[in-house]
Short mmCIF file of C-alpha atoms in Angstrom, two decimals:
data_model
loop_
_atom_site.label_atom_id
_atom_site.label_comp_id
_atom_site.label_asym_id
_atom_site.label_seq_id
_atom_site.Cartn_x
_atom_site.Cartn_y
_atom_site.Cartn_z
CA UNK A 1 21.78 -28.21 -0.28
CA UNK A 2 19.89 -25.44 1.46
CA UNK A 3 21.43 -22.81 -0.81
CA UNK A 4 20.35 -24.80 -3.90
CA UNK A 5 16.77 -25.02 -2.58
CA UNK A 6 16.76 -21.30 -1.80
CA UNK A 7 18.06 -20.56 -5.29
CA UNK A 8 15.33 -22.71 -6.86
CA UNK A 9 12.64 -20.99 -4.81
CA UNK A 10 14.09 -17.62 -5.74
CA UNK A 11 14.10 -18.48 -9.43
CA UNK A 12 10.51 -19.73 -9.21
CA UNK A 13 9.41 -16.52 -7.51
CA UNK A 14 11.12 -14.48 -10.23
CA UNK A 15 9.39 -16.45 -12.99
CA UNK A 16 6.00 -16.05 -11.28
CA UNK A 17 6.65 -12.35 -10.81
CA UNK A 18 7.63 -11.91 -14.46
CA UNK A 19 4.49 -13.74 -15.67
CA UNK A 20 2.33 -11.72 -13.30
CA UNK A 21 3.83 -8.43 -14.45
CA UNK A 22 3.36 -9.45 -18.09
CA UNK A 23 -0.33 -10.10 -17.42
CA UNK A 24 -0.70 -6.78 -15.62
CA UNK A 25 1.11 -4.96 -18.42
CA UNK A 26 -1.24 -6.51 -20.99
CA UNK A 27 -4.26 -5.38 -18.93
CA UNK A 28 -2.90 -1.85 -18.66
CA UNK A 29 -2.05 -1.63 -22.36
CA UNK A 30 -5.45 -2.98 -23.42
CA UNK A 31 -7.27 -0.52 -21.17
CA UNK A 32 -5.17 2.42 -22.33
CA UNK A 33 -5.80 1.45 -25.95
CA UNK A 34 -9.52 1.36 -25.22
CA UNK A 35 -9.31 4.79 -23.59
CA UNK A 36 -7.58 6.14 -26.69
CA UNK A 37 -9.64 4.34 -29.33
CA UNK A 38 -13.26 4.39 -28.16
CA UNK A 39 -14.98 6.99 -30.29
CA UNK A 40 -18.14 7.52 -28.28
CA UNK A 41 -16.76 10.54 -26.44
CA UNK A 42 -13.57 12.48 -25.87
CA UNK A 43 -11.33 11.41 -23.00
CA UNK A 44 -11.12 13.72 -20.00
CA UNK A 45 -9.21 13.78 -16.76
CA UNK A 46 -6.62 15.80 -14.87
CA UNK A 47 -2.94 16.20 -14.13
CA UNK A 48 -2.04 17.15 -10.59
CA UNK A 49 0.71 17.98 -8.09
CA UNK A 50 0.59 17.40 -4.34
CA UNK A 51 2.83 18.14 -1.38
CA UNK A 52 2.27 16.27 1.88
CA UNK A 53 3.60 18.20 4.86
CA UNK A 54 4.16 17.22 8.47
CA UNK A 55 5.95 18.94 11.34
CA UNK A 56 9.74 18.47 11.36
CA UNK A 57 9.66 16.44 8.12
CA UNK A 58 10.60 17.24 4.53
CA UNK A 59 7.49 17.66 2.34
CA UNK A 60 6.69 14.68 0.11
CA UNK A 61 6.09 15.70 -3.49
CA UNK A 62 3.63 13.70 -5.61
CA UNK A 63 2.54 13.76 -9.26
CA UNK A 64 -0.67 12.18 -10.57
CA UNK A 65 -2.45 11.70 -13.89
CA UNK A 66 -6.01 10.44 -14.42
CA UNK A 67 -7.86 9.63 -17.66
CA UNK A 68 -11.40 8.40 -18.20
CA UNK A 69 -13.64 7.88 -21.19
CA UNK A 70 -17.13 6.51 -21.87
CA UNK A 71 -17.00 3.40 -24.02
CA UNK A 72 -20.29 1.50 -24.34
CA UNK A 73 -23.37 3.13 -22.88
CA UNK A 74 -22.98 3.24 -19.11
CA UNK A 75 -19.62 1.43 -19.20
CA UNK A 76 -16.36 3.33 -19.50
CA UNK A 77 -12.64 2.89 -18.96
CA UNK A 78 -10.16 4.74 -16.77
CA UNK A 79 -6.42 4.83 -16.08
CA UNK A 80 -4.43 6.36 -13.22
CA UNK A 81 -0.76 6.88 -12.39
CA UNK A 82 0.82 8.24 -9.20
CA UNK A 83 4.50 8.93 -8.59
CA UNK A 84 6.31 9.95 -5.41
CA UNK A 85 9.78 9.53 -3.97
CA UNK A 86 10.64 5.82 -3.80
CA UNK A 87 7.21 4.62 -4.92
CA UNK A 88 5.01 4.63 -8.02
CA UNK A 89 1.83 2.97 -9.26
CA UNK A 90 -0.20 2.64 -12.45
CA UNK A 91 -3.53 0.90 -12.87
CA UNK A 92 -6.52 0.83 -15.20
CA UNK A 93 -9.93 -0.78 -15.49
CA UNK A 94 -13.63 -0.45 -16.27
CA UNK A 95 -16.09 2.05 -14.80
CA UNK A 96 -19.87 1.81 -14.53
CA UNK A 97 -22.29 4.75 -14.26
CA UNK A 98 -25.84 3.49 -13.60
CA UNK A 99 -27.03 7.10 -13.20
CA UNK A 100 -25.77 10.65 -13.69
CA UNK A 101 -24.93 10.98 -10.00
CA UNK A 102 -23.08 7.67 -9.44
CA UNK A 103 -19.95 6.13 -10.97
CA UNK A 104 -18.01 3.11 -9.66
CA UNK A 105 -14.81 1.55 -10.94
CA UNK A 106 -12.38 -1.32 -10.36
CA UNK A 107 -8.79 -1.45 -11.57
CA UNK A 108 -5.72 -3.67 -11.76
CA UNK A 109 -2.16 -2.49 -12.16
CA UNK A 110 1.36 -2.45 -10.82
CA UNK A 111 3.41 -0.71 -8.16
CA UNK A 112 7.14 -0.16 -7.79
CA UNK A 113 8.76 -0.05 -4.36
CA UNK A 114 12.51 -0.22 -3.73
CA UNK A 115 13.14 -1.35 -7.32
CA UNK A 116 10.65 -4.20 -6.94
CA UNK A 117 7.43 -4.59 -8.94
CA UNK A 118 4.18 -5.89 -7.51
CA UNK A 119 0.45 -6.08 -8.12
CA UNK A 120 -1.82 -3.16 -7.22
CA UNK A 121 -5.61 -3.31 -6.90
CA UNK A 122 -7.99 -0.37 -6.69
CA UNK A 123 -11.65 0.57 -6.56
CA UNK A 124 -13.34 3.97 -6.73
CA UNK A 125 -16.71 5.54 -6.04
CA UNK A 126 -18.02 8.96 -7.09
CA UNK A 127 -21.38 10.40 -6.07
CA UNK A 128 -22.54 13.89 -6.89
CA UNK A 129 -25.65 15.97 -7.23
CA UNK A 130 -25.95 19.75 -7.30
CA UNK A 131 -23.51 21.29 -4.84
CA UNK A 132 -22.50 18.09 -3.01
CA UNK A 133 -19.89 15.55 -4.14
CA UNK A 134 -18.12 12.52 -2.72
CA UNK A 135 -15.06 10.78 -4.18
CA UNK A 136 -13.32 7.81 -2.62
CA UNK A 137 -10.49 5.44 -3.56
CA UNK A 138 -9.45 2.19 -1.89
CA UNK A 139 -6.20 0.48 -2.93
CA UNK A 140 -4.22 -2.56 -1.86
CA UNK A 141 -1.54 -5.08 -2.74
CA UNK A 142 -0.63 -8.63 -1.74
CA UNK A 143 0.36 -7.51 1.76
CA UNK A 144 -3.23 -6.63 2.71
CA UNK A 145 -4.03 -10.15 3.93
CA UNK A 146 -0.74 -10.27 5.88
CA UNK A 147 -0.33 -6.97 7.70
CA UNK A 148 -2.40 -4.36 5.76
CA UNK A 149 0.73 -2.28 5.13
CA UNK A 150 -0.19 -1.95 1.46
CA UNK A 151 -3.78 -0.92 2.15
CA UNK A 152 -4.55 2.73 1.32
CA UNK A 153 -7.61 4.94 1.12
CA UNK A 154 -8.35 8.51 0.11
CA UNK A 155 -11.82 10.03 0.43
CA UNK A 156 -13.33 13.49 0.31
CA UNK A 157 -16.83 14.93 0.70
CA UNK A 158 -17.32 18.57 -0.32
CA UNK A 159 -20.07 21.17 -0.54
CA UNK A 160 -19.86 24.10 -2.99
CA UNK A 161 -21.55 27.22 -1.54
CA UNK A 162 -20.13 29.24 -4.46
CA UNK A 163 -19.31 28.19 -8.06
CA UNK A 164 -15.56 28.49 -7.46
CA UNK A 165 -15.38 27.46 -3.79
CA UNK A 166 -15.82 24.03 -2.19
CA UNK A 167 -15.55 23.13 1.49
CA UNK A 168 -15.55 19.71 3.08
CA UNK A 169 -13.72 16.87 4.80
CA UNK A 170 -10.77 14.81 3.56
CA UNK A 171 -9.32 11.59 4.92
CA UNK A 172 -6.20 9.81 3.68
CA UNK A 173 -4.31 6.90 5.17
CA UNK A 174 -0.84 7.80 6.47
CA UNK A 175 -1.87 11.51 6.53
CA UNK A 176 -5.03 11.88 8.60
CA UNK A 177 -8.50 13.38 8.67
CA UNK A 178 -9.53 17.03 8.54
CA UNK A 179 -11.12 19.93 6.63
CA UNK A 180 -10.54 20.58 2.91
CA UNK A 181 -10.77 23.77 0.82
CA UNK A 182 -10.88 23.96 -2.99
CA UNK A 183 -10.68 27.13 -5.11
CA UNK A 184 -11.24 27.07 -8.88
CA UNK A 185 -9.26 29.68 -10.80
CA UNK A 186 -10.99 31.75 -13.53
CA UNK A 187 -9.13 30.03 -16.38
CA UNK A 188 -11.81 28.62 -18.73
CA UNK A 189 -9.39 27.33 -21.39
CA UNK A 190 -7.66 25.05 -18.83
CA UNK A 191 -9.60 24.75 -15.55
CA UNK A 192 -7.20 24.80 -12.59
CA UNK A 193 -8.13 24.00 -9.00
CA UNK A 194 -5.99 24.87 -6.00
CA UNK A 195 -6.75 22.89 -2.86
CA UNK A 196 -5.49 22.20 0.60
CA UNK A 197 -6.28 20.03 3.60
CA UNK A 198 -5.47 20.31 7.28
CA UNK A 199 -5.32 16.83 8.80
CA UNK A 200 -4.68 17.23 12.52
CA UNK A 201 -5.98 13.79 13.50
CA UNK A 202 -4.41 10.53 12.34
CA UNK A 203 -5.82 7.47 14.13
CA UNK A 204 -2.90 5.27 12.97
CA UNK A 205 0.04 7.55 13.69
CA UNK A 206 2.74 5.86 15.77
CA UNK A 207 4.22 9.17 16.90
CA UNK A 208 1.24 11.41 17.65
CA UNK A 209 -2.44 11.09 16.84
CA UNK A 210 -2.90 14.87 17.01
CA UNK A 211 -0.69 17.35 15.16
CA UNK A 212 -1.48 20.91 14.12
CA UNK A 213 1.16 20.76 11.34
CA UNK A 214 -0.05 18.00 9.04
CA UNK A 215 -1.88 18.10 5.71
CA UNK A 216 -1.70 18.28 1.94
CA UNK A 217 -1.64 21.13 -0.57
CA UNK A 218 -2.10 20.62 -4.28
CA UNK A 219 -3.13 21.85 -7.69
CA UNK A 220 -4.73 20.07 -10.62
CA UNK A 221 -5.44 21.03 -14.21
CA UNK A 222 -8.50 19.43 -15.78
CA UNK A 223 -8.86 18.63 -19.47
#
């Protein structure tokens, strides 16, 4: 009897998951179509590579792709994908730019972990003026209300003393907090930025809060 009930619950969960993923897929497809079809401006974004390093651990290699496009006045659309070993996500949604120095966005998408699909939520905030910029992302899934294991953030604030050099601070959950350096290469046809962070302090680390060998290095090509 118990096995029958468990089977019924399992089948119900699968049906709910399938319907949820269909809804998410529709949202992603609609947003991507809007990104491709809105004629008000050309889409722009970047493709990037990252390597997260930590002492006595194999570097974690990540790939990312971001697209954004104005659609109707101050409203635009964006899409983002991120892939790493054993985990991937894709989400899309509207953006709103009330001024030239402020853009906010919210997104809905999907994540894949251990061959299982789930919902992924995200919000973003960009502020910039002159030589100072801030960019932050907050993401989560259905585990946030339970144990916050699916909660994630990434934020950076940089100052550009020179046209091709930016210095600042970078914080990322599961990596840490520390200084960041960005260098833009002199490649006008395809702007490329090399960057790196040193994140010696991680307030949530179970092993050690302080580590001199922890950070991220990366490169991104903008288009």
